[in-house]
Amino acid sequence: MRYPEHADPVITLTAGPVNAYPEVLRGLGRTVLYDYDPAFQLFYEKVVDKAQKAMRLSNKPVILHGEPVLGLEAAAASLISPDDVVLNLASGVYGKGFGYWAKRYSPHLLEIEVPYNEAIDPQAVADMLKAHPEITVVSVCHHDTPSGTINPIDAIGALVSAHGAYLIVDAVSSFGGMKTHPEDCKADIYVTGPNKCLGAPPGLTMMGVSERAWAKMKANPLAPRASMLSIVDWENAWSRDKPFPFTPSVSEINGLDVALDLYLNEGPEAVWARHALTAKAMRAGVTAMGLSVWAASDSIASPTTTAVRTPDGVDEKALRQAARARYGVVFSSGRGETLGKLTRIGHMGPTAQPIYAIAALTALGGAMNAAGRKLAIGKGIEAALAVIDADA
Amino acid sequence: MRYPEHADPVITLTAGPVNAYPEVLRGLGRTVLYDYDPAFQLFYEKVVDKAQKAMRLSNKPVILHGEPVLGLEAAAASLISPDDVVLNLASGVYGKGFGYWAKRYSPHLLEIEVPYNEAIDPQAVADMLKAHPEITVVSVCHHDTPSGTINPIDAIGALVSAHGAYLIVDAVSSFGGMKTHPEDCKADIYVTGPNKCLGAPPGLTMMGVSERAWAKMKANPLAPRASMLSIVDWENAWSRDKPFPFTPSVSEINGLDVALDLYLNEGPEAVWARHALTAKAMRAGVTAMGLSVWAASDSIASPTTTAVRTPDGVDEKALRQAARARYGVVFSSGRGETLGKLTRIGHMGPTAQPIYAIAALTALGGAMNAAGRKLAIGKGIEAALAVIDADA
Amino acid sequence: MRYPEHADPVITLTAGPVNAYPEVLRGLGRTVLYDYDPAFQLFYEKVVDKAQKAMRLSNKPVILHGEPVLGLEAAAASLISPDDVVLNLASGVYGKGFGYWAKRYSPHLLEIEVPYNEAIDPQAVADMLKAHPEITVVSVCHHDTPSGTINPIDAIGALVSAHGAYLIVDAVSSFGGMKTHPEDCKADIYVTGPNKCLGAPPGLTMMGVSERAWAKMKANPLAPRASMLSIVDWENAWSRDKPFPFTPSVSEINGLDVALDLYLNEGPEAVWARHALTAKAMRAGVTAMGLSVWAASDSIASPTTTAVRTPDGVDEKALRQAARARYGVVFSSGRGETLGKLTRIGHMGPTAQPIYAIAALTALGGAMNAAGRKLAIGKGIEAALAVIDADA
Amino acid sequence: MRYPEHADPVITLTAGPVNAYPEVLRGLGRTVLYDYDPAFQLFYEKVVDKAQKAMRLSNKPVILHGEPVLGLEAAAASLISPDDVVLNLASGVYGKGFGYWAKRYSPHLLEIEVPYNEAIDPQAVADMLKAHPEITVVSVCHHDTPSGTINPIDAIGALVSAHGAYLIVDAVSSFGGMKTHPEDCKADIYVTGPNKCLGAPPGLTMMGVSERAWAKMKANPLAPRASMLSIVDWENAWSRDKPFPFTPSVSEINGLDVALDLYLNEGPEAVWARHALTAKAMRAGVTAMGLSVWAASDSIASPTTTAVRTPDGVDEKALRQAARARYGVVFSSGRGETLGKLTRIGHMGPTAQPIYAIAALTALGGAMNAAGRKLAIGKGIEAALAVIDADA
């Protein structure tokens, strides 16, 4: 049998969008209340409170009503002004991409760039900050999803903070799947969203904003206002007593509420543990099977996505098509620079379960078989299982 | 008994967000597919096809992934360039508001403004166009929701087209509830969304774009690109073979798909008819009860929202609170200029049912009673019923 | 416009099935767990605990996996043995009907029957029990739905208990909508279900069973066992440690769980109050409009259903068809003896809201109009509103 | 990590209840209509039509409103009268069990019983029928779920038909997962349900009834009437013009409607193929891993459930607990005679996907490891994968 392309696959193991938790999918169907209704305003405030708790913030996070590219663009537009000197840290496609937005708002852009299977070295950041005391804003992507690699943002954040610059962090695909919070890395703007490790649909941005970032944005005359790109318009929107700048995405908020409950009730540490274990089992299986993980070292491999290097001579697209057609399993390709060079298996939210690493290894191995690469699939499964069992 | 503010009301009869149809609420809970999955790409193309059919367009509409304020802002940002001369038609708060966006992208702004309970007279537009042959863009709000009044956009559009200017139409709260389509009014950009008369949640823009508007936007170097505000980035996103500029709001698309099916299956004419009948019954009841409709004449009163003038000496906010506390019925206030002067009862999507006009009249009348204004509620109900029965 | 018969109506105001609360409808979609899974077994026990709390029982209630006719038939089959002398109290179609089941299990049947718009007089029961000391089982229907009338079961129960007989109570359409609990009326078997005032779908029976009823059933060799009709098989099924006699209706349990939460969280007294107020407003409107309530006196009229007498010369079926076709409002007819003589408007669960009494009065009045009976609809609405406002 | 017992598992791979398809779970949440509403009556008729199409019947099937134990008990109670001579065919716990019901309605019971890992030999049936021309009813379980074995009912049915006896078939856990239909096996009563291979929740029976079975039941004065156990009461309930004997389980019908659409739209042959392939891969893996399938031969192993023999010295319950605790995977135990002797992995509806055979093999192998039995898990996976790939 072959799974037809027009029908839903069996298991989506991508780097996002991932399917939402069933509870969240049902939560989306709650009554759509009027945004000025006191019941909705109270509800919204409670959702923001839960987001604050999940993000371990000492102030209220902001919810923007578009998926996190909105949050990232809005952060650049609101925080960066023409006299800022921005240091952008690029260890992958997404980190690199933020530089383009930064450049739109200030001509002064410095960059540290490393090969896209490596991570930023905090020492390099320290050196750069020392060499360029004029740096006022630093931007970094925590989990550069197209590479499946993690940057040491807590260490970087400590340096940036000591330097006195503002820090913008893209934690879209790491938050909720590992230990990371805005204040852990001293971020001034920390952008994440519900659709990766929280297991809700795409459509919202969750943003941590430090008090000094609020002050800088409000003082910035060029920061968007009366605009979809505005952050400052939303400063008080969390309050049951304040109107919304425009109609919020009510159903997405309904879904986020459930996702936050799930996260807090399961316990963040438990959630991170199953992300970590799934990824660890995956990597063990990949290696034992005869493939290699894209990340230069295990220590920088993401717990929420495993990128597997495409062997020479294998057509990466055909590989993913075979996994879908034969087993109903969907993986992600690379993006931009990494396109064609790797296949990504997501471990996010509802798919961050070790048994899905087994399914992924089998589908990946089977697809390699179909591409003519005979792998030691059985060994791969046994290695992954050994990791899972060692943790039992 | 009194309905507590923290609990959901019984019936939301606002001018939006309105509750979604139950089928749409369930549709929101469909599996969240990966946006690169062929099943999702095919599905998205089909949804755009349905939107095209509903909008009676000869080319593909665009879906933007934020509620219609995004669409309106993006339209201004993309279509209007600094050398354009814009004529903005303002018969209410929303029409007036668009002028501010227009001004952001061109300094040349002309305006026709009428009292906010009246509609734009096409003759005034004709005169203005004649007096100002330099006008290149005209913008108009079809249903100025804060007033519950309708502008004659088909007549206006014919004049603008003859003049050769581009026409931007805000049809957010009229499309789907009455006969209006982009090509009926020769709109170059026609902005609407799923959350009003289509009975889906807020979170998306549906936009009709004429071929010459595409050409103008693509030729405009200042039109947003690689931005949440971009329209041009999405030109080919409808195609199953093209990637999305960024992750679409998958669940909102799932809901929109169902909403479009409902609209097309019930039959647009039938849908419009129940909006019209509900509003007509409402207006008859309002008048018979001893209140007055805000709109200066019946012919410009919206079929999708009835704005009722607040009698002198009545606290409009207290009125709505009484309707909610006593009967569990939620109405909208005015906005901006009309705030405090009127109460709005929406007839949109699932609430565009004549029996809800009865509920609205009763709750409104009862709330007036509570405010010390004794009205002829029984007469109001009988007048509304007579309208409904005359149509049976 | 006319609502077509093949499409869903706008508001269902029947005596059941009624639509479920939206929260319950979503709850039905929870994952279907394996009935031997420890998570399901624990969940089931918790649902039974909630049912116990709602029913204010001192022991565990039983859930049977069929709608309450199963519970009633099973009660007769399990509790009544051939040497029992049964006194059946019949004030309506359902009370009368139970006698046929009773007769199936014992030839000794006595009956008190009153006209179907009246209630059983406790004095008559006292007299009968005195005259027939051999009576061992008494059966009574609390709310005889086809009549919309309430029997004084607490008073009757006290007499039966003093006599020493077993009491079987059908409280299917009263429990959850007014103050009634198994132990209030000293019932030995008390049968209800989720689909009336609890606002869940039909498909389950909830049953209170006294300790002595358990003993009698277990001692009865003819009580069904290994059968759909068995009660005794389910005695310990509530326990997380005990298997189910057969597969329970998992999704219905998922729905019931939510319905019980809603009931307990809103507060039983508050729930009863809105049922009572809705019915009271309805009756006031019916009378003021020029119609009459079926129940012989206000004091026996049900708070969960209002039965309205059909005026002479009016075709009751055509009346309901007109209410549906013109206004999208669905009512219940009578049943058996009361068929054609009355129309029933349910006030149950999500429809027990005073504003729905207004909708019901309007639709009923309008349908009478269509049938040629001009009624004082406006007066009816005003009378109903006066009742609602008096309680605000 | 270990999955706690109180939380939902990751994947339920039991022999039923299985989780429902997501589309079905959403379908359960449709509006609960009044059972006398014309829209519901029409809908019900359409659902019965779909069931007829799925069951490939030439007359209308019956839906009973309880899970299939109701259907089986009702079949025995309605079809078997005291002068019938019943031949019960027992190749497992369920087949054996039907004999007890048969005995309740007729004292004349003959039985062919084979070891519970074997299937009934049609020749033995032929011999018995020849030896006992007085046999009037034959009963057989198609898929004896507690054994995971299939009886050759089409061959048996041909013999029974030639003999002139009535045939009762329990096809609860085979229908929808393999080629089997009431008329293929000339069944007079054929009992199945939505909760196994159709992927809907438990709570309904679907029953094919031959014309001569209708005649026999209606002529049987002891056949239940005015009872939950009645079949004859439901003869015409499918018709939009006929009332229901009692309130149907509206939400279960809502779910069944979707399940039948999914089955018919995917195509029955395609559905059967993925059940067969999943089971075949499972069996290949089980054997290659060093375990053995319970069924005496591959030809009688069920495509919808694989029963795996418990190795000597292994605690079967601990095995399943380990699979759940370590991997979040739930299996079924045996029942009655087979309890403790085997573990069952279901391949039904949404779980009949080959990739779940991989998950099952891994979880089963890992649990065996935990129990001290080192198995060749890698070989098992590779063998299963070879089966899947051979079919690609």
JSON list of C-alpha atoms in Angstrom, two decimals, chain B residues 1-3 8 10-11 23 273-274 277 326-327 329 353-356 358-359 362-363 366 369 375-379 381-382 385 388-389 391-392, chain C residues 1-3 8 10-11 23 273-274 277 326-327 329 353-356 358-359 362-363 366 369 375-379 381-382 385 388-389 391-392:
[
{"chain": "B", "resi": 1, "resn": "MET", "atom": "CA", "xyz": [-31.32, 35.87, 38.81]},
{"chain": "B", "resi": 2, "resn": "ARG", "atom": "CA", "xyz": [-28.48, 37.80, 37.32]},
{"chain": "B", "resi": 3, "resn": "TYR", "atom": "CA", "xyz": [-25.87, 36.51, 34.91]},
{"chain": "B", "resi": 8, "resn": "ASP", "atom": "CA", "xyz": [-20.33, 33.10, 29.27]},
{"chain": "B", "resi": 10, "resn": "VAL", "atom": "CA", "xyz": [-26.44, 33.12, 26.73]},
{"chain": "B", "resi": 11, "resn": "ILE", "atom": "CA", "xyz": [-26.55, 34.86, 23.35]},
{"chain": "B", "resi": 23, "resn": "GLU", "atom": "CA", "xyz": [-19.85, 23.25, 12.40]},
{"chain": "B", "resi": 273, "resn": "ALA", "atom": "CA", "xyz": [-32.22, 36.96, 2.89]},
{"chain": "B", "resi": 274, "resn": "ARG", "atom": "CA", "xyz": [-32.08, 35.91, 6.51]},
{"chain": "B", "resi": 277, "resn": "LEU", "atom": "CA", "xyz": [-35.15, 39.84, 7.30]},
{"chain": "B", "resi": 326, "resn": "ARG", "atom": "CA", "xyz": [-30.78, 40.21, 33.30]},
{"chain": "B", "resi": 327, "resn": "TYR", "atom": "CA", "xyz": [-31.11, 38.25, 30.07]},
{"chain": "B", "resi": 329, "resn": "VAL", "atom": "CA", "xyz": [-27.74, 38.94, 25.96]},
{"chain": "B", "resi": 353, "resn": "GLN", "atom": "CA", "xyz": [-32.00, 34.61, 12.41]},
{"chain": "B", "resi": 354, "resn": "PRO", "atom": "CA", "xyz": [-35.23, 36.52, 12.88]},
{"chain": "B", "resi": 355, "resn": "ILE", "atom": "CA", "xyz": [-35.95, 34.85, 16.23]},
{"chain": "B", "resi": 356, "resn": "TYR", "atom": "CA", "xyz": [-32.83, 36.56, 17.58]},
{"chain": "B", "resi": 358, "resn": "ILE", "atom": "CA", "xyz": [-37.09, 39.04, 19.08]},
{"chain": "B", "resi": 359, "resn": "ALA", "atom": "CA", "xyz": [-34.59, 38.17, 21.77]},
{"chain": "B", "resi": 362, "resn": "THR", "atom": "CA", "xyz": [-36.84, 42.01, 24.47]},
{"chain": "B", "resi": 363, "resn": "ALA", "atom": "CA", "xyz": [-33.44, 42.37, 26.06]},
{"chain": "B", "resi": 366, "resn": "GLY", "atom": "CA", "xyz": [-36.07, 45.21, 29.29]},
{"chain": "B", "resi": 369, "resn": "ASN", "atom": "CA", "xyz": [-37.09, 49.47, 31.49]},
{"chain": "B", "resi": 375, "resn": "LEU", "atom": "CA", "xyz": [-41.21, 51.22, 26.31]},
{"chain": "B", "resi": 376, "resn": "ALA", "atom": "CA", "xyz": [-43.95, 49.51, 24.39]},
{"chain": "B", "resi": 377, "resn": "ILE", "atom": "CA", "xyz": [-42.08, 46.25, 24.29]},
{"chain": "B", "resi": 378, "resn": "GLY", "atom": "CA", "xyz": [-45.12, 44.19, 23.37]},
{"chain": "B", "resi": 379, "resn": "LYS", "atom": "CA", "xyz": [-45.83, 46.42, 20.43]},
{"chain": "B", "resi": 381, "resn": "ILE", "atom": "CA", "xyz": [-42.35, 42.38, 19.39]},
{"chain": "B", "resi": 382, "resn": "GLU", "atom": "CA", "xyz": [-45.60, 42.36, 17.48]},
{"chain": "B", "resi": 385, "resn": "LEU", "atom": "CA", "xyz": [-43.26, 39.44, 14.22]},
{"chain": "B", "resi": 388, "resn": "ILE", "atom": "CA", "xyz": [-41.25, 37.99, 9.89]},
{"chain": "B", "resi": 389, "resn": "ASP", "atom": "CA", "xyz": [-44.71, 36.62, 9.19]},
{"chain": "B", "resi": 391, "resn": "ASP", "atom": "CA", "xyz": [-42.13, 36.97, 4.66]},
{"chain": "B", "resi": 392, "resn": "ALA", "atom": "CA", "xyz": [-43.25, 33.46, 5.58]},
{"chain": "C", "resi": 1, "resn": "MET", "atom": "CA", "xyz": [-38.28, 32.82, 4.53]},
{"chain": "C", "resi": 2, "resn": "ARG", "atom": "CA", "xyz": [-39.14, 29.37, 5.71]},
{"chain": "C", "resi": 3, "resn": "TYR", "atom": "CA", "xyz": [-36.80, 26.97, 7.47]},
{"chain": "C", "resi": 8, "resn": "ASP", "atom": "CA", "xyz": [-31.10, 21.97, 11.56]},
{"chain": "C", "resi": 10, "resn": "VAL", "atom": "CA", "xyz": [-32.32, 27.43, 15.11]},
{"chain": "C", "resi": 11, "resn": "ILE", "atom": "CA", "xyz": [-33.42, 26.60, 18.64]},
{"chain": "C", "resi": 23, "resn": "GLU", "atom": "CA", "xyz": [-18.69, 22.21, 26.68]},
{"chain": "C", "resi": 273, "resn": "ALA", "atom": "CA", "xyz": [-33.34, 28.71, 39.87]},
{"chain": "C", "resi": 274, "resn": "ARG", "atom": "CA", "xyz": [-32.94, 29.35, 36.18]},
{"chain": "C", "resi": 277, "resn": "LEU", "atom": "CA", "xyz": [-37.62, 31.21, 36.46]},
{"chain": "C", "resi": 326, "resn": "ARG", "atom": "CA", "xyz": [-41.34, 30.33, 10.37]},
{"chain": "C", "resi": 327, "resn": "TYR", "atom": "CA", "xyz": [-39.01, 30.81, 13.31]},
{"chain": "C", "resi": 329, "resn": "VAL", "atom": "CA", "xyz": [-38.05, 26.86, 16.84]},
{"chain": "C", "resi": 353, "resn": "GLN", "atom": "CA", "xyz": [-32.71, 30.41, 30.23]},
{"chain": "C", "resi": 354, "resn": "PRO", "atom": "CA", "xyz": [-35.47, 33.00, 30.58]},
{"chain": "C", "resi": 355, "resn": "ILE", "atom": "CA", "xyz": [-34.66, 34.58, 27.22]},
{"chain": "C", "resi": 356, "resn": "TYR", "atom": "CA", "xyz": [-35.68, 31.29, 25.60]},
{"chain": "C", "resi": 358, "resn": "ILE", "atom": "CA", "xyz": [-39.44, 34.82, 25.18]},
{"chain": "C", "resi": 359, "resn": "ALA", "atom": "CA", "xyz": [-38.41, 33.05, 22.00]},
{"chain": "C", "resi": 362, "resn": "THR", "atom": "CA", "xyz": [-43.12, 34.42, 20.26]},
{"chain": "C", "resi": 363, "resn": "ALA", "atom": "CA", "xyz": [-42.83, 31.29, 18.16]},
{"chain": "C", "resi": 366, "resn": "GLY", "atom": "CA", "xyz": [-46.80, 33.38, 15.86]},
{"chain": "C", "resi": 369, "resn": "ASN", "atom": "CA", "xyz": [-51.50, 33.37, 14.41]},
{"chain": "C", "resi": 375, "resn": "LEU", "atom": "CA", "xyz": [-53.37, 36.09, 20.41]},
{"chain": "C", "resi": 376, "resn": "ALA", "atom": "CA", "xyz": [-52.15, 38.95, 22.53]},
{"chain": "C", "resi": 377, "resn": "ILE", "atom": "CA", "xyz": [-48.52, 38.11, 21.89]},
{"chain": "C", "resi": 378, "resn": "GLY", "atom": "CA", "xyz": [-47.21, 41.46, 23.06]},
{"chain": "C", "resi": 379, "resn": "LYS", "atom": "CA", "xyz": [-49.03, 41.07, 26.34]},
{"chain": "C", "resi": 381, "resn": "ILE", "atom": "CA", "xyz": [-44.06, 38.83, 26.21]},
{"chain": "C", "resi": 382, "resn": "GLU", "atom": "CA", "xyz": [-44.58, 41.67, 28.65]},
{"chain": "C", "resi": 385, "resn": "LEU", "atom": "CA", "xyz": [-40.62, 39.87, 31.04]},
{"chain": "C", "resi": 388, "resn": "ILE", "atom": "CA", "xyz": [-37.95, 37.84, 34.74]},
{"chain": "C", "resi": 389, "resn": "ASP", "atom": "CA", "xyz": [-37.46, 41.43, 35.84]},
{"chain": "C", "resi": 391, "resn": "ASP", "atom": "CA", "xyz": [-36.32, 38.28, 39.86]},
{"chain": "C", "resi": 392, "resn": "ALA", "atom": "CA", "xyz": [-33.45, 40.51, 38.72]}
]
